[in-house]
């Protein structure tokens, strides 16, 4: 397990439906051949008798790349017990390389209906078994027809995980009331989350799972009909027998159709490992399944043998065994540990299905995981394992002259002078950086999701952001978000005459829960690309947030270069019941010939909540105002509970050092009061007498009886007319 940092840092990966084979952008056969220096971080766990071994130093470890020793240049100890914090103190952030990523994967292809019910309960036990607050958890479903679907990817928001488990429970327990409630929640939330950080579209979750299981749900959610889809059949492995009332889907005979299912399983899981190979941190796959018919993997004679079989004793179909071996090797290289849970065993009835379990045992044993064969308390068993992985030693070394070809570099870590019986685990190696245009859709999405969750700021694309909370009429405040990307940055993302950009914005509350988001992949035609390349691109999105403190994590990524910028913007949303008299920051109105403006696809252009209007005409304020010396620019001032009567304006300009400078002329134009409780004042500002540079405009609004309110905003002055 490791993290890899360099100038050509390898993107990490995420997706709802793993479209792992499709490229995100047109493929090219050429890429940069220059080498780079890669800083490799290797998280190592040392355990004895189920407890982490403490007190080790860098001198206790040695790293080898292939056969060559690598000097350890950095050493860090990450203790999740200490990182959890105590009392009211904020938890210590866990470095991405030491973070735990846990994926709960439910097997719908080889698992009975009753077992899935038990697996859902087991997953809830795991959630309650002692996860660290900064552990990331995702939920996935596997079917033979669609491969792996992620209703929610790696997220810090436990509510999203529970929402998916609720959907699974509603379907497989025939809970009509719960399914209808989930559909009602989805109707309120609406938007689909492309990165899987939320289970926002609960309707898609419920209906998607139902389709995979051959279950039909009425559109209104008032009456649910539970029927098997005869077109799915045993060959598709979609719970046909379970939904017809049978206890298990497995039969003792072997046919090519069932072998094809296992081959589809190994192919899909191999793609998962490849797509997530650069995800930073420790990765644990908890696989809930009844297991495969062992005759498929071991052959009829081997299946009847007593005792466990290791990889050297597998006697089944050579082609299938090779595919299974390659799948396991990909998981090992990507740093995954697979824990397999014999789902029917969660009931305590170990011989319920008669299905063998050697395949599940093999997956766990070969990746350093645990096979939970006879347990009816998964939470307690997994809790012990989580405690054993609380302590991580992060070893760092520098790899020189690494070509950006995505090649795998094998690592070996040796332990010196540790207590007798101590066991060391680490990732098998690291992957070299790979050019963005050579990465799949799945890899790019996982990477985007991980960057947003980790909150690791970066600035590879020049952009400006303006996000201002307004008091909403309901319990949630309205937050328009304006993102401006510089023209040259848009031009850099051209492929032919068109350009592509990805934008993701997620608002987290103080407990790490996603309160709202928007996401858009922009594909600009030739005309709009030319306009954006000349004057920049301005994008407008919308958030609805409850009162309180939030953090907006905004990610913009180039569709061609893969360059990425992540901005962190704190937001304070006022309560509608406690609207205080206040003046918002001055907003600069762009003139003619401004940047190309694009509105969020899910937003209605005539949205009544949108506050930036001149009469009935909406406008977009400038996030990074660049003013031409001596030219007027219009200002939009907005405030709550302003006094009635005439208002006077006073302005002053502050330099980069915060001291007042001479220059600038502020003139009031008029006042507009709408029915939304927001007072609007129009003004003009001319940066007269100001030399080129960065400034801050302070506007003071003076009320008739002498009270005053002040607010400020930054701006820049160019060398002449723009």
XYZ file of C-alpha atoms in Angstrom, residues 95-473:
379
model
C -2.768 11.678 5.673
C -4.309 10.271 2.470
C -1.651 7.557 2.283
C -2.720 6.185 5.715
C -6.481 6.592 5.284
C -8.652 3.458 5.210
C -10.949 2.956 2.198
C -13.574 0.257 2.755
C -15.808 -1.012 -0.041
C -18.843 -3.139 0.905
C -19.590 -5.269 -2.166
C -22.782 -7.334 -2.391
C -22.750 -10.237 -4.840
C -26.148 -10.516 -6.584
C -24.944 -13.100 -9.090
C -23.975 -15.956 -6.768
C -25.972 -15.184 -3.634
C -29.434 -16.197 -2.430
C -32.206 -13.847 -1.396
C -32.017 -14.807 2.277
C -28.264 -14.457 2.290
C -28.517 -10.929 0.890
C -30.796 -9.972 3.761
C -28.205 -11.291 6.210
C -25.398 -9.556 4.333
C -27.201 -6.206 4.628
C -27.513 -6.714 8.393
C -23.853 -7.743 8.568
C -22.839 -4.556 6.748
C -24.681 -2.474 9.350
C -22.841 -4.350 12.094
C -19.586 -3.450 10.386
C -20.527 0.241 10.228
C -21.166 0.168 13.965
C -18.028 -1.819 14.813
C -15.565 0.995 15.355
C -14.826 2.732 12.078
C -12.636 5.801 12.379
C -14.435 9.090 11.572
C -12.093 9.662 8.625
C -12.472 6.170 7.175
C -14.091 6.285 3.742
C -16.829 3.755 2.968
C -18.519 2.822 -0.302
C -21.196 0.344 -1.349
C -21.156 -1.674 -4.566
C -23.328 -4.326 -6.210
C -22.150 -7.029 -8.605
C -24.261 -8.675 -11.295
C -23.223 -10.780 -14.252
C -25.010 -8.488 -16.704
C -23.801 -5.049 -15.581
C -20.649 -5.802 -13.655
C -20.066 -3.602 -10.630
C -22.381 -0.668 -9.883
C -21.532 1.822 -7.112
C -24.646 3.559 -5.728
C -22.218 5.406 -3.471
C -18.432 5.531 -3.791
C -15.817 6.188 -1.106
C -17.383 8.833 1.119
C -17.009 10.192 4.629
C -20.792 10.661 4.860
C -22.183 7.587 6.661
C -25.749 8.690 5.903
C -25.177 7.986 2.229
C -24.012 4.450 2.973
C -27.011 3.859 5.224
C -29.331 5.174 2.501
C -28.100 2.513 0.090
C -28.413 -0.178 2.763
C -31.952 1.070 3.403
C -32.704 0.617 -0.300
C -31.334 -2.922 -0.241
C -33.352 -3.720 2.886
C -36.547 -2.258 1.430
C -36.238 -4.396 -1.679
C -35.256 -7.708 -0.195
C -37.556 -7.478 2.834
C -40.539 -6.418 0.732
C -40.853 -3.200 2.754
C -43.247 -1.154 0.630
C -43.402 1.752 3.073
C -39.614 2.132 3.215
C -39.277 1.938 -0.578
C -41.965 4.602 -1.028
C -40.183 6.838 1.490
C -36.885 6.494 -0.370
C -38.592 7.416 -3.602
C -40.153 10.483 -1.979
C -36.743 11.592 -0.685
C -35.290 11.134 -4.149
C -38.011 13.280 -5.696
C -36.955 16.133 -3.390
C -33.243 15.744 -4.035
C -33.348 15.153 -7.749
C -29.786 15.462 -9.033
C -27.580 12.497 -9.835
C -24.098 12.373 -8.366
C -21.550 11.309 -11.022
C -18.758 10.781 -8.471
C -20.799 8.680 -6.073
C -19.983 10.769 -2.983
C -23.705 10.782 -2.181
C -26.580 8.422 -2.813
C -28.439 11.504 -3.987
C -30.664 9.836 -6.538
C -32.353 7.355 -4.220
C -34.910 6.519 -6.904
C -32.103 5.359 -9.177
C -30.667 3.328 -6.298
C -33.967 1.618 -5.503
C -35.065 1.114 -9.098
C -31.572 0.124 -10.207
C -31.264 -2.559 -7.556
C -34.777 -3.757 -8.310
C -34.009 -4.134 -12.015
C -30.821 -6.034 -11.257
C -32.833 -8.353 -9.014
C -35.738 -8.779 -11.438
C -38.136 -6.795 -9.211
C -40.674 -4.307 -10.500
C -41.730 -1.220 -8.505
C -44.692 0.958 -9.379
C -43.766 4.484 -10.438
C -45.799 6.062 -7.642
C -44.248 3.857 -5.019
C -47.720 3.154 -3.565
C -47.792 -0.535 -4.401
C -44.795 -2.741 -5.017
C -44.998 -5.893 -7.095
C -42.297 -8.446 -6.576
C -41.883 -10.627 -9.641
C -39.059 -12.527 -11.270
C -37.999 -11.531 -14.747
C -38.039 -14.689 -16.829
C -35.722 -13.116 -19.380
C -32.908 -13.012 -16.840
C -32.778 -16.752 -16.153
C -30.058 -18.748 -14.466
C -27.455 -17.796 -17.075
C -27.649 -14.157 -15.956
C -27.446 -15.149 -12.297
C -29.997 -12.571 -11.122
C -31.766 -14.167 -8.133
C -34.365 -16.012 -10.199
C -34.802 -18.816 -7.669
C -34.619 -16.460 -4.704
C -37.378 -14.256 -6.009
C -39.514 -17.295 -6.737
C -39.275 -18.217 -3.056
C -36.325 -20.612 -3.111
C -33.549 -20.426 -0.539
C -30.544 -20.646 -2.862
C -29.616 -20.116 -6.494
C -26.932 -22.774 -6.715
C -27.269 -26.244 -8.199
C -24.651 -29.002 -8.291
C -24.401 -29.299 -12.062
C -21.727 -27.532 -14.115
C -22.303 -25.987 -17.504
C -20.571 -23.497 -19.692
C -23.092 -20.808 -18.818
C -22.098 -20.937 -15.140
C -18.417 -20.975 -16.052
C -19.086 -17.896 -18.151
C -20.490 -16.203 -15.060
C -17.285 -16.842 -13.138
C -15.207 -15.569 -16.048
C -17.351 -12.412 -16.171
C -16.775 -12.062 -12.439
C -12.983 -12.281 -12.747
C -12.921 -9.881 -15.714
C -15.017 -7.249 -13.923
C -13.101 -7.492 -10.672
C -9.816 -7.219 -12.532
C -11.076 -3.946 -14.013
C -11.955 -2.690 -10.514
C -8.440 -3.352 -9.310
C -6.940 -1.548 -12.291
C -9.240 1.463 -11.968
C -8.457 1.902 -8.263
C -4.766 1.033 -8.323
C -3.656 4.602 -7.607
C -6.245 5.398 -4.933
C -4.206 6.562 -1.979
C -4.510 4.856 1.373
C -5.237 1.355 2.563
C -8.021 -0.415 0.685
C -10.237 -3.181 2.035
C -12.893 -4.952 -0.038
C -15.554 -6.679 2.094
C -17.183 -9.150 -0.299
C -20.568 -10.580 0.747
C -21.319 -13.734 -1.240
C -22.564 -17.306 -0.933
C -19.496 -18.274 -2.953
C -19.037 -20.093 -6.232
C -19.830 -23.686 -6.920
C -16.376 -25.112 -6.186
C -16.699 -27.590 -9.032
C -16.397 -24.583 -11.343
C -13.038 -23.657 -9.869
C -11.634 -26.921 -8.509
C -13.102 -29.694 -10.628
C -15.517 -32.417 -9.442
C -12.863 -34.582 -7.772
C -11.186 -31.757 -5.860
C -14.526 -30.517 -4.606
C -15.072 -33.743 -2.670
C -11.731 -33.554 -0.871
C -11.739 -32.849 2.846
C -9.937 -29.775 4.169
C -8.869 -26.491 2.630
C -7.084 -26.224 -0.666
C -4.415 -23.672 -1.437
C -3.557 -22.154 -4.790
C -1.165 -25.001 -5.582
C -3.967 -27.589 -5.316
C -6.551 -25.995 -7.600
C -7.448 -28.626 -10.188
C -10.226 -26.963 -12.199
C -10.466 -25.338 -15.591
C -7.013 -23.960 -16.424
C -8.304 -20.897 -18.238
C -10.594 -19.958 -15.355
C -7.894 -20.510 -12.781
C -5.501 -18.306 -14.744
C -8.135 -15.543 -14.858
C -8.668 -15.874 -11.100
C -4.905 -15.716 -10.473
C -4.510 -12.598 -12.638
C -7.450 -10.950 -10.880
C -5.946 -11.598 -7.464
C -2.563 -10.338 -8.647
C -4.120 -7.066 -9.836
C -5.729 -6.581 -6.415
C -2.432 -7.283 -4.664
C -0.572 -4.811 -6.854
C -3.241 -2.158 -6.277
C -2.896 -2.560 -2.515
C -6.278 -4.173 -1.862
C -6.982 -6.627 0.921
C -10.082 -8.749 0.230
C -12.153 -9.916 3.182
C -14.727 -12.478 2.063
C -17.916 -13.084 4.012
C -19.847 -16.310 3.450
C -23.225 -14.590 3.588
C -25.335 -17.607 4.485
C -22.921 -18.222 7.359
C -24.097 -15.006 8.993
C -27.172 -16.955 10.084
C -25.136 -19.513 12.019
C -26.450 -22.306 9.734
C -23.188 -23.293 8.101
C -24.509 -26.023 5.797
C -27.558 -24.201 4.473
C -26.666 -24.165 0.786
C -24.141 -26.896 0.350
C -22.093 -24.554 -1.814
C -18.338 -24.825 -1.439
C -16.275 -21.906 -0.185
C -12.780 -22.541 -1.504
C -13.056 -19.681 -4.011
C -13.897 -17.181 -1.271
C -11.118 -18.525 0.933
C -8.642 -18.194 -1.928
C -9.528 -14.533 -2.558
C -8.938 -13.688 1.097
C -5.824 -15.779 1.644
C -3.988 -14.527 -1.447
C -4.535 -10.838 -0.633
C -3.817 -10.992 3.108
C -7.473 -10.744 4.060
C -9.731 -12.861 6.249
C -12.387 -15.376 5.207
C -15.370 -15.121 7.551
C -16.827 -18.582 7.160
C -18.623 -19.356 10.368
C -19.563 -16.162 12.110
C -22.873 -14.614 13.018
C -21.299 -11.469 14.487
C -19.484 -9.801 11.640
C -19.255 -6.470 13.454
C -17.309 -7.912 16.352
C -14.975 -9.908 14.091
C -14.299 -6.972 11.748
C -13.949 -4.660 14.730
C -10.964 -6.666 15.927
C -9.363 -6.324 12.504
C -10.001 -2.582 12.411
C -8.296 -2.193 15.766
C -5.283 -4.106 14.449
C -4.945 -1.607 11.585
C -5.101 1.557 13.709
C -1.356 2.149 13.589
C 0.468 2.781 10.316
C 4.138 3.408 9.674
C 4.546 5.537 6.534
C 7.914 5.016 4.844
C 9.031 7.413 2.107
C 11.700 6.991 -0.530
C 12.605 8.736 -3.778
C 12.513 6.923 -7.114
C 14.607 8.632 -9.796
C 14.192 8.625 -13.569
C 10.726 7.042 -13.620
C 9.149 7.207 -17.119
C 5.423 8.195 -17.198
C 4.361 4.836 -18.657
C 2.155 3.498 -15.844
C 4.440 0.493 -15.356
C 4.344 -1.486 -12.103
C 7.418 -1.359 -9.834
C 7.624 -4.182 -7.315
C 8.513 -3.393 -3.698
C 9.587 -5.461 -0.737
C 9.701 -4.196 2.846
C 11.710 -6.085 5.449
C 11.328 -5.841 9.215
C 14.402 -5.719 11.446
C 14.616 -6.039 15.220
C 10.841 -6.354 15.778
C 9.292 -8.615 18.427
C 9.218 -12.301 17.580
C 5.981 -13.272 15.897
C 5.291 -9.801 14.484
C 3.732 -9.807 10.998
C 4.334 -7.064 8.421
C 1.947 -6.163 5.599
C 2.444 -3.633 2.805
C 1.476 -3.029 -0.804
C 3.226 -5.097 -3.461
C 4.592 -2.055 -5.299
C 3.740 1.206 -7.010
C 2.690 2.309 -10.468
C 4.573 4.954 -12.409
C 2.660 8.109 -13.413
C 0.581 7.903 -16.562
C -0.433 10.676 -18.940
C -4.002 11.894 -18.359
C -5.163 11.088 -21.878
C -4.282 7.423 -21.331
C -6.513 7.000 -18.273
C -10.000 5.483 -18.302
C -13.260 7.121 -17.249
C -13.297 5.028 -14.080
C -9.799 6.081 -13.064
C -10.524 9.765 -13.658
C -13.735 9.675 -11.632
C -12.152 7.862 -8.696
C -9.380 10.436 -8.726
C -11.800 13.362 -8.746
C -13.813 11.877 -5.890
C -10.709 11.228 -3.821
C -9.373 14.758 -4.255
C -12.684 16.239 -3.132
C -12.966 13.992 -0.083
C -9.352 14.560 0.963
C -9.579 18.346 0.536
C -6.018 18.521 -0.806
C -5.825 21.949 -2.464
C -4.010 22.285 -5.789
C -3.830 24.985 -8.471
C -2.949 23.704 -11.933
C -5.740 25.591 -13.746
C -6.058 29.376 -13.163
C -9.574 30.159 -11.956
C -11.576 32.413 -9.651
C -14.549 31.490 -7.445
C -17.373 33.576 -5.999
C -19.782 31.835 -3.576
C -22.108 33.977 -1.445
C -24.855 32.530 0.803
C -28.237 34.272 0.653
C -31.029 33.681 3.140
C -33.598 31.375 1.582
C -37.351 31.458 1.974
